[in-house]
Amino acid sequence: MLLEFLYSKIHRATVTDANLNYVGSITIDETLLKAANMREWQKVEILDVNNGERFQTYIIKGEPNSGKICLNGAAARKVQPGDKVIIVTYAQFEENEIDGFEPTVVIVDDNNKIIETK
C-alpha cells in the first residue's frame, strides 16, 4: 500500500509578483528549488498564510539567487505580492520506505534567502 507524506517544503516564502497574463504555474528561484529537492514541472501545493487560500499548480524554474516567487495565470488571483506562502510537495511511499525518512524543509527570510535547511 502507498501512503502519501510530506516530501519537502519552502516555509514562509514571500510572494514577489503575481502575473495574471501568463499561462499558469509558480516561478520559484532555482536556488530554492535545489535546496528543497523540488523540480521544474513538479506539482506543488501553495498555502497562503495571509488569506488561507490553498491551491495546486506546477513549478517553473526562476533565475538563481533572484528570490523570485511569482504566481502566474489563474493562481495570481489567489495571492498578493508580499503574502507569505508555504510551498509543499508530497511523495508516495511504501510503508517500509518511510521509516527514517525526513522531509526537506527550507526556511527563508523576508527576501527569500535561505536561513536554514532541515
mmCIF file of N, CA and C in Angstrom:
data_model
loop_
_atom_site.group_PDB
_atom_site.id
_atom_site.type_symbol
_atom_site.label_atom_id
_atom_site.label_comp_id
_atom_site.label_asym_id
_atom_site.label_seq_id
_atom_site.Cartn_x
_atom_site.Cartn_y
_atom_site.Cartn_z
ATOM 1 N N MET A 1 0.840 -1.171 0.000
ATOM 2 C CA MET A 1 0.000 0.000 0.000
ATOM 3 C C MET A 1 0.892 1.244 0.000
ATOM 4 N N LEU A 2 0.528 2.243 -0.822
ATOM 5 C CA LEU A 2 1.249 3.507 -0.854
ATOM 6 C C LEU A 2 0.595 4.499 0.106
ATOM 7 N N LEU A 3 1.440 5.197 0.862
ATOM 8 C CA LEU A 3 0.985 6.231 1.785
ATOM 9 C C LEU A 3 1.623 7.548 1.347
ATOM 10 N N GLU A 4 0.872 8.643 1.417
ATOM 11 C CA GLU A 4 1.389 9.929 0.973
ATOM 12 C C GLU A 4 1.878 10.750 2.170
ATOM 13 N N PHE A 5 3.114 11.250 2.062
ATOM 14 C CA PHE A 5 3.744 12.014 3.131
ATOM 15 C C PHE A 5 4.342 13.295 2.579
ATOM 16 N N LEU A 6 4.571 14.265 3.469
ATOM 17 C CA LEU A 6 5.297 15.470 3.104
ATOM 18 C C LEU A 6 6.670 15.072 2.591
ATOM 19 N N TYR A 7 7.055 15.607 1.444
ATOM 20 C CA TYR A 7 8.378 15.339 0.881
ATOM 21 C C TYR A 7 9.312 16.527 1.110
ATOM 22 N N SER A 8 8.813 17.732 0.804
ATOM 23 C CA SER A 8 9.628 18.924 1.000
ATOM 24 C C SER A 8 8.739 20.158 1.077
ATOM 25 N N LYS A 9 9.322 21.235 1.643
ATOM 26 C CA LYS A 9 8.584 22.498 1.644
ATOM 27 C C LYS A 9 9.538 23.674 1.746
ATOM 28 N N ILE A 10 9.078 24.778 1.185
ATOM 29 C CA ILE A 10 9.728 26.072 1.365
ATOM 30 C C ILE A 10 8.789 26.832 2.290
ATOM 31 N N HIS A 11 9.288 27.191 3.464
ATOM 32 C CA HIS A 11 8.433 27.707 4.535
ATOM 33 C C HIS A 11 8.452 29.228 4.608
ATOM 34 N N ARG A 12 7.258 29.830 4.471
ATOM 35 C CA ARG A 12 7.020 31.264 4.608
ATOM 36 C C ARG A 12 7.810 32.103 3.615
ATOM 37 N N ALA A 13 7.782 31.673 2.351
ATOM 38 C CA ALA A 13 8.371 32.485 1.283
ATOM 39 C C ALA A 13 7.481 33.698 1.042
ATOM 40 N N THR A 14 8.074 34.774 0.578
ATOM 41 C CA THR A 14 7.333 36.000 0.275
ATOM 42 C C THR A 14 7.027 36.049 -1.213
ATOM 43 N N VAL A 15 5.760 36.229 -1.557
ATOM 44 C CA VAL A 15 5.367 36.371 -2.960
ATOM 45 C C VAL A 15 5.936 37.686 -3.476
ATOM 46 N N THR A 16 6.719 37.610 -4.566
ATOM 47 C CA THR A 16 7.343 38.807 -5.128
ATOM 48 C C THR A 16 6.548 39.389 -6.281
ATOM 49 N N ASP A 17 5.685 38.560 -6.916
ATOM 50 C CA ASP A 17 4.919 39.030 -8.067
ATOM 51 C C ASP A 17 3.739 38.099 -8.296
ATOM 52 N N ALA A 18 2.727 38.634 -8.967
ATOM 53 C CA ALA A 18 1.567 37.848 -9.387
ATOM 54 C C ALA A 18 1.246 38.298 -10.811
ATOM 55 N N ASN A 19 1.391 37.373 -11.774
ATOM 56 C CA ASN A 19 1.277 37.707 -13.189
ATOM 57 C C ASN A 19 0.054 37.016 -13.786
ATOM 58 N N LEU A 20 -1.054 37.717 -13.835
ATOM 59 C CA LEU A 20 -2.307 37.161 -14.331
ATOM 60 C C LEU A 20 -2.225 36.777 -15.807
ATOM 61 N N ASN A 21 -1.456 37.500 -16.595
ATOM 62 C CA ASN A 21 -1.410 37.291 -18.045
ATOM 63 C C ASN A 21 -0.337 36.298 -18.462
ATOM 64 N N TYR A 22 -0.236 35.213 -17.727
ATOM 65 C CA TYR A 22 0.710 34.141 -18.041
ATOM 66 C C TYR A 22 -0.068 32.846 -18.079
ATOM 67 N N VAL A 23 0.462 31.855 -18.740
ATOM 68 C CA VAL A 23 -0.255 30.591 -18.929
ATOM 69 C C VAL A 23 -0.626 29.920 -17.609
ATOM 70 N N GLY A 24 0.239 29.935 -16.630
ATOM 71 C CA GLY A 24 -0.058 29.316 -15.345
ATOM 72 C C GLY A 24 1.194 28.890 -14.624
ATOM 73 N N SER A 25 1.089 28.521 -13.366
ATOM 74 C CA SER A 25 2.190 27.960 -12.580
ATOM 75 C C SER A 25 2.708 28.904 -11.499
ATOM 76 N N ILE A 26 3.801 28.481 -10.866
ATOM 77 C CA ILE A 26 4.546 29.313 -9.923
ATOM 78 C C ILE A 26 6.011 29.304 -10.347
ATOM 79 N N THR A 27 6.584 30.484 -10.459
ATOM 80 C CA THR A 27 8.009 30.606 -10.757
ATOM 81 C C THR A 27 8.737 30.705 -9.427
ATOM 82 N N ILE A 28 9.735 29.819 -9.237
ATOM 83 C CA ILE A 28 10.493 29.762 -7.984
ATOM 84 C C ILE A 28 11.980 29.856 -8.302
ATOM 85 N N ASP A 29 12.680 30.699 -7.573
ATOM 86 C CA ASP A 29 14.134 30.838 -7.643
ATOM 87 C C ASP A 29 14.773 29.439 -7.667
ATOM 88 N N GLU A 30 15.624 29.198 -8.658
ATOM 89 C CA GLU A 30 16.249 27.875 -8.823
ATOM 90 C C GLU A 30 17.066 27.458 -7.600
ATOM 91 N N THR A 31 17.677 28.401 -6.910
ATOM 92 C CA THR A 31 18.451 28.086 -5.706
ATOM 93 C C THR A 31 17.553 27.471 -4.635
ATOM 94 N N LEU A 32 16.349 28.026 -4.486
ATOM 95 C CA LEU A 32 15.390 27.476 -3.521
ATOM 96 C C LEU A 32 14.920 26.096 -3.957
ATOM 97 N N LEU A 33 14.688 25.928 -5.268
ATOM 98 C CA LEU A 33 14.252 24.614 -5.773
ATOM 99 C C LEU A 33 15.260 23.535 -5.419
ATOM 100 N N LYS A 34 16.523 23.802 -5.685
ATOM 101 C CA LYS A 34 17.562 22.806 -5.412
ATOM 102 C C LYS A 34 17.647 22.496 -3.919
ATOM 103 N N ALA A 35 17.598 23.523 -3.089
ATOM 104 C CA ALA A 35 17.694 23.320 -1.642
ATOM 105 C C ALA A 35 16.526 22.488 -1.118
ATOM 106 N N ALA A 36 15.343 22.652 -1.738
ATOM 107 C CA ALA A 36 14.133 21.955 -1.281
ATOM 108 C C ALA A 36 13.881 20.639 -2.017
ATOM 109 N N ASN A 37 14.814 20.208 -2.849
ATOM 110 C CA ASN A 37 14.640 18.967 -3.619
ATOM 111 C C ASN A 37 13.368 19.009 -4.468
ATOM 112 N N MET A 38 13.085 20.173 -5.050
ATOM 113 C CA MET A 38 11.941 20.322 -5.946
ATOM 114 C C MET A 38 12.451 20.439 -7.376
ATOM 115 N N ARG A 39 11.576 20.104 -8.319
ATOM 116 C CA ARG A 39 11.965 20.112 -9.733
ATOM 117 C C ARG A 39 10.975 20.907 -10.572
ATOM 118 N N GLU A 40 11.510 21.458 -11.658
ATOM 119 C CA GLU A 40 10.647 22.149 -12.611
ATOM 120 C C GLU A 40 9.580 21.184 -13.123
ATOM 121 N N TRP A 41 8.365 21.664 -13.273
ATOM 122 C CA TRP A 41 7.174 20.957 -13.743
ATOM 123 C C TRP A 41 6.531 20.102 -12.654
ATOM 124 N N GLN A 42 7.146 20.039 -11.480
ATOM 125 C CA GLN A 42 6.583 19.244 -10.388
ATOM 126 C C GLN A 42 5.328 19.921 -9.827
ATOM 127 N N LYS A 43 4.360 19.097 -9.449
ATOM 128 C CA LYS A 43 3.135 19.582 -8.816
ATOM 129 C C LYS A 43 3.454 20.046 -7.396
ATOM 130 N N VAL A 44 2.906 21.202 -7.025
ATOM 131 C CA VAL A 44 3.077 21.730 -5.681
ATOM 132 C C VAL A 44 1.739 22.221 -5.139
ATOM 133 N N GLU A 45 1.648 22.245 -3.828
ATOM 134 C CA GLU A 45 0.506 22.850 -3.165
ATOM 135 C C GLU A 45 0.998 24.162 -2.555
ATOM 136 N N ILE A 46 0.216 25.223 -2.745
ATOM 137 C CA ILE A 46 0.558 26.535 -2.225
ATOM 138 C C ILE A 46 -0.416 26.850 -1.091
ATOM 139 N N LEU A 47 0.130 27.230 0.065
ATOM 140 C CA LEU A 47 -0.672 27.582 1.232
ATOM 141 C C LEU A 47 -0.387 29.049 1.544
ATOM 142 N N ASP A 48 -1.370 29.919 1.355
ATOM 143 C CA ASP A 48 -1.180 31.347 1.596
ATOM 144 C C ASP A 48 -1.477 31.634 3.062
ATOM 145 N N VAL A 49 -0.459 32.035 3.804
ATOM 146 C CA VAL A 49 -0.592 32.302 5.229
ATOM 147 C C VAL A 49 -1.480 33.526 5.473
ATOM 148 N N ASN A 50 -1.444 34.505 4.569
ATOM 149 C CA ASN A 50 -2.188 35.755 4.765
ATOM 150 C C ASN A 50 -3.691 35.601 4.608
ATOM 151 N N ASN A 51 -4.122 34.800 3.619
ATOM 152 C CA ASN A 51 -5.559 34.744 3.340
ATOM 153 C C ASN A 51 -6.175 33.350 3.451
ATOM 154 N N GLY A 52 -5.362 32.342 3.756
ATOM 155 C CA GLY A 52 -5.889 30.991 3.943
ATOM 156 C C GLY A 52 -6.118 30.203 2.670
ATOM 157 N N GLU A 53 -5.839 30.783 1.495
ATOM 158 C CA GLU A 53 -6.005 30.049 0.233
ATOM 159 C C GLU A 53 -5.075 28.841 0.194
ATOM 160 N N ARG A 54 -5.576 27.759 -0.382
ATOM 161 C CA ARG A 54 -4.791 26.546 -0.621
ATOM 162 C C ARG A 54 -5.102 26.108 -2.038
ATOM 163 N N PHE A 55 -4.085 25.927 -2.856
ATOM 164 C CA PHE A 55 -4.317 25.523 -4.243
ATOM 165 C C PHE A 55 -3.077 24.816 -4.780
ATOM 166 N N GLN A 56 -3.265 24.141 -5.904
ATOM 167 C CA GLN A 56 -2.182 23.388 -6.530
ATOM 168 C C GLN A 56 -1.824 23.998 -7.871
ATOM 169 N N THR A 57 -0.569 23.875 -8.228
ATOM 170 C CA THR A 57 -0.081 24.296 -9.531
ATOM 171 C C THR A 57 1.213 23.521 -9.799
ATOM 172 N N TYR A 58 2.003 23.981 -10.752
ATOM 173 C CA TYR A 58 3.274 23.320 -11.049
ATOM 174 C C TYR A 58 4.383 24.369 -11.088
ATOM 175 N N ILE A 59 5.610 23.896 -10.995
ATOM 176 C CA ILE A 59 6.777 24.771 -10.864
ATOM 177 C C ILE A 59 7.387 25.122 -12.216
ATOM 178 N N ILE A 60 7.773 26.386 -12.341
ATOM 179 C CA ILE A 60 8.665 26.843 -13.414
ATOM 180 C C ILE A 60 9.918 27.371 -12.712
ATOM 181 N N LYS A 61 11.077 27.003 -13.236
ATOM 182 C CA LYS A 61 12.350 27.394 -12.646
ATOM 183 C C LYS A 61 12.619 28.874 -12.908
ATOM 184 N N GLY A 62 12.945 29.609 -11.820
ATOM 185 C CA GLY A 62 13.299 31.021 -11.917
ATOM 186 C C GLY A 62 14.801 31.219 -11.824
ATOM 187 N N GLU A 63 15.233 32.417 -12.078
ATOM 188 C CA GLU A 63 16.652 32.759 -12.053
ATOM 189 C C GLU A 63 17.252 32.486 -10.672
ATOM 190 N N PRO A 64 18.421 31.810 -10.635
ATOM 191 C CA PRO A 64 19.049 31.504 -9.347
ATOM 192 C C PRO A 64 19.367 32.772 -8.550
ATOM 193 N N ASN A 65 19.199 32.684 -7.236
ATOM 194 C CA ASN A 65 19.518 33.765 -6.296
ATOM 195 C C ASN A 65 18.714 35.048 -6.526
ATOM 196 N N SER A 66 17.620 34.945 -7.249
ATOM 197 C CA SER A 66 16.772 36.119 -7.517
ATOM 198 C C SER A 66 15.766 36.360 -6.406
ATOM 199 N N GLY A 67 15.466 35.325 -5.620
ATOM 200 C CA GLY A 67 14.434 35.433 -4.598
ATOM 201 C C GLY A 67 13.022 35.427 -5.164
ATOM 202 N N LYS A 68 12.903 35.151 -6.454
ATOM 203 C CA LYS A 68 11.604 35.248 -7.126
ATOM 204 C C LYS A 68 10.642 34.142 -6.709
ATOM 205 N N ILE A 69 9.448 34.557 -6.305
ATOM 206 C CA ILE A 69 8.307 33.678 -6.066
ATOM 207 C C ILE A 69 7.132 34.378 -6.752
ATOM 208 N N CYS A 70 6.791 33.931 -7.946
ATOM 209 C CA CYS A 70 5.763 34.600 -8.744
ATOM 210 C C CYS A 70 4.656 33.614 -9.093
ATOM 211 N N LEU A 71 3.429 33.944 -8.694
ATOM 212 C CA LEU A 71 2.268 33.139 -9.073
ATOM 213 C C LEU A 71 1.762 33.642 -10.410
ATOM 214 N N ASN A 72 1.531 32.722 -11.332
ATOM 215 C CA ASN A 72 1.173 33.057 -12.702
ATOM 216 C C ASN A 72 -0.219 32.557 -13.059
ATOM 217 N N GLY A 73 -0.845 33.200 -14.035
ATOM 218 C CA GLY A 73 -2.139 32.769 -14.537
ATOM 219 C C GLY A 73 -3.208 32.878 -13.469
ATOM 220 N N ALA A 74 -4.130 31.914 -13.460
ATOM 221 C CA ALA A 74 -5.260 31.948 -12.528
ATOM 222 C C ALA A 74 -4.812 32.017 -11.071
ATOM 223 N N ALA A 75 -3.686 31.398 -10.744
ATOM 224 C CA ALA A 75 -3.192 31.411 -9.363
ATOM 225 C C ALA A 75 -2.852 32.822 -8.891
ATOM 226 N N ALA A 76 -2.586 33.729 -9.832
ATOM 227 C CA ALA A 76 -2.260 35.112 -9.469
ATOM 228 C C ALA A 76 -3.425 35.799 -8.759
ATOM 229 N N ARG A 77 -4.633 35.314 -8.977
ATOM 230 C CA ARG A 77 -5.807 35.900 -8.321
ATOM 231 C C ARG A 77 -5.920 35.481 -6.850
ATOM 232 N N LYS A 78 -5.171 34.467 -6.445
ATOM 233 C CA LYS A 78 -5.294 33.930 -5.096
ATOM 234 C C LYS A 78 -4.278 34.504 -4.115
ATOM 235 N N VAL A 79 -3.340 35.304 -4.602
ATOM 236 C CA VAL A 79 -2.287 35.870 -3.754
ATOM 237 C C VAL A 79 -2.092 37.344 -4.083
ATOM 238 N N GLN A 80 -1.356 38.005 -3.210
ATOM 239 C CA GLN A 80 -0.917 39.383 -3.426
ATOM 240 C C GLN A 80 0.592 39.426 -3.204
ATOM 241 N N PRO A 81 1.325 40.219 -3.978
ATOM 242 C CA PRO A 81 2.744 40.400 -3.656
ATOM 243 C C PRO A 81 2.876 40.822 -2.191
ATOM 244 N N GLY A 82 3.829 40.213 -1.511
ATOM 245 C CA GLY A 82 4.027 40.448 -0.084
ATOM 246 C C GLY A 82 3.430 39.367 0.799
ATOM 247 N N ASP A 83 2.481 38.583 0.254
ATOM 248 C CA ASP A 83 1.908 37.477 1.031
ATOM 249 C C ASP A 83 2.995 36.461 1.376
ATOM 250 N N LYS A 84 2.831 35.820 2.512
ATOM 251 C CA LYS A 84 3.693 34.711 2.912
ATOM 252 C C LYS A 84 3.025 33.419 2.470
ATOM 253 N N VAL A 85 3.795 32.545 1.822
ATOM 254 C CA VAL A 85 3.271 31.265 1.362
ATOM 255 C C VAL A 85 4.173 30.127 1.809
ATOM 256 N N ILE A 86 3.553 28.962 1.942
ATOM 257 C CA ILE A 86 4.284 27.723 2.186
ATOM 258 C C ILE A 86 4.095 26.889 0.920
ATOM 259 N N ILE A 87 5.197 26.463 0.337
ATOM 260 C CA ILE A 87 5.172 25.703 -0.914
ATOM 261 C C ILE A 87 5.523 24.265 -0.566
ATOM 262 N N VAL A 88 4.612 23.331 -0.871
ATOM 263 C CA VAL A 88 4.709 21.971 -0.358
ATOM 264 C C VAL A 88 4.676 20.950 -1.492
ATOM 265 N N THR A 89 5.509 19.910 -1.360
ATOM 266 C CA THR A 89 5.416 18.735 -2.226
ATOM 267 C C THR A 89 5.181 17.510 -1.348
ATOM 268 N N TYR A 90 4.568 16.519 -1.935
ATOM 269 C CA TYR A 90 4.310 15.250 -1.258
ATOM 270 C C TYR A 90 4.884 14.129 -2.104
ATOM 271 N N ALA A 91 5.101 12.984 -1.491
ATOM 272 C CA ALA A 91 5.552 11.796 -2.221
ATOM 273 C C ALA A 91 4.833 10.580 -1.661
ATOM 274 N N GLN A 92 4.708 9.564 -2.494
ATOM 275 C CA GLN A 92 4.089 8.318 -2.060
ATOM 276 C C GLN A 92 5.183 7.309 -1.725
ATOM 277 N N PHE A 93 5.013 6.689 -0.583
ATOM 278 C CA PHE A 93 5.990 5.731 -0.085
ATOM 279 C C PHE A 93 5.299 4.414 0.248
ATOM 280 N N GLU A 94 6.021 3.343 0.083
ATOM 281 C CA GLU A 94 5.601 2.067 0.657
ATOM 282 C C GLU A 94 5.848 2.178 2.160
ATOM 283 N N GLU A 95 5.090 1.432 2.947
ATOM 284 C CA GLU A 95 5.237 1.511 4.402
ATOM 285 C C GLU A 95 6.679 1.290 4.851
ATOM 286 N N ASN A 96 7.389 0.372 4.223
ATOM 287 C CA ASN A 96 8.763 0.073 4.628
ATOM 288 C C ASN A 96 9.751 1.158 4.208
ATOM 289 N N GLU A 97 9.375 2.071 3.332
ATOM 290 C CA GLU A 97 10.273 3.134 2.881
ATOM 291 C C GLU A 97 10.235 4.366 3.791
ATOM 292 N N ILE A 98 9.201 4.531 4.560
ATOM 293 C CA ILE A 98 9.012 5.758 5.322
ATOM 294 C C ILE A 98 9.830 5.800 6.613
ATOM 295 N N ASP A 99 10.143 4.642 7.176
ATOM 296 C CA ASP A 99 10.930 4.625 8.413
ATOM 297 C C ASP A 99 12.259 5.334 8.196
ATOM 298 N N GLY A 100 12.520 6.338 9.020
ATOM 299 C CA GLY A 100 13.775 7.083 8.935
ATOM 300 C C GLY A 100 13.759 8.229 7.939
ATOM 301 N N PHE A 101 12.706 8.322 7.127
ATOM 302 C CA PHE A 101 12.642 9.413 6.156
ATOM 303 C C PHE A 101 12.329 10.723 6.871
ATOM 304 N N GLU A 102 13.007 11.783 6.487
ATOM 305 C CA GLU A 102 12.734 13.125 6.994
ATOM 306 C C GLU A 102 12.521 14.045 5.787
ATOM 307 N N PRO A 103 11.435 14.792 5.772
ATOM 308 C CA PRO A 103 11.222 15.721 4.668
ATOM 309 C C PRO A 103 12.248 16.859 4.700
ATOM 310 N N THR A 104 12.489 17.458 3.560
ATOM 311 C CA THR A 104 13.367 18.619 3.472
ATOM 312 C C THR A 104 12.530 19.868 3.729
ATOM 313 N N VAL A 105 12.990 20.700 4.658
ATOM 314 C CA VAL A 105 12.301 21.946 4.987
ATOM 315 C C VAL A 105 13.299 23.085 4.812
ATOM 316 N N VAL A 106 12.954 24.021 3.927
ATOM 317 C CA VAL A 106 13.794 25.192 3.674
ATOM 318 C C VAL A 106 13.085 26.405 4.272
ATOM 319 N N ILE A 107 13.739 27.045 5.219
ATOM 320 C CA ILE A 107 13.185 28.234 5.863
ATOM 321 C C ILE A 107 13.900 29.445 5.266
ATOM 322 N N VAL A 108 13.092 30.443 4.846
ATOM 323 C CA VAL A 108 13.651 31.616 4.185
ATOM 324 C C VAL A 108 13.329 32.888 4.966
ATOM 325 N N ASP A 109 14.088 33.943 4.668
ATOM 326 C CA ASP A 109 13.822 35.247 5.279
ATOM 327 C C ASP A 109 12.833 36.029 4.417
ATOM 328 N N ASP A 110 12.606 37.289 4.729
ATOM 329 C CA ASP A 110 11.634 38.106 4.001
ATOM 330 C C ASP A 110 12.020 38.369 2.549
ATOM 331 N N ASN A 111 13.303 38.154 2.213
ATOM 332 C CA ASN A 111 13.777 38.331 0.832
ATOM 333 C C ASN A 111 13.962 36.994 0.117
ATOM 334 N N ASN A 112 13.422 35.925 0.707
ATOM 335 C CA ASN A 112 13.503 34.564 0.150
ATOM 336 C C ASN A 112 14.924 34.037 0.051
ATOM 337 N N LYS A 113 15.760 34.482 0.968
ATOM 338 C CA LYS A 113 17.111 33.924 1.089
ATOM 339 C C LYS A 113 17.059 32.844 2.158
ATOM 340 N N ILE A 114 17.787 31.766 1.937
ATOM 341 C CA ILE A 114 17.758 30.623 2.835
ATOM 342 C C ILE A 114 18.386 30.977 4.187
ATOM 343 N N ILE A 115 17.602 30.734 5.245
ATOM 344 C CA ILE A 115 18.095 30.881 6.623
ATOM 345 C C ILE A 115 18.573 29.539 7.134
ATOM 346 N N GLU A 116 17.781 28.491 6.835
ATOM 347 C CA GLU A 116 18.071 27.170 7.377
ATOM 348 C C GLU A 116 17.454 26.098 6.476
ATOM 349 N N THR A 117 18.127 24.982 6.376
ATOM 350 C CA THR A 117 17.593 23.802 5.696
ATOM 351 C C THR A 117 17.635 22.658 6.677
ATOM 352 N N LYS A 118 16.469 22.025 6.866
ATOM 353 C CA LYS A 118 16.384 20.893 7.796
ATOM 354 C C LYS A 118 16.183 19.623 7.000
#
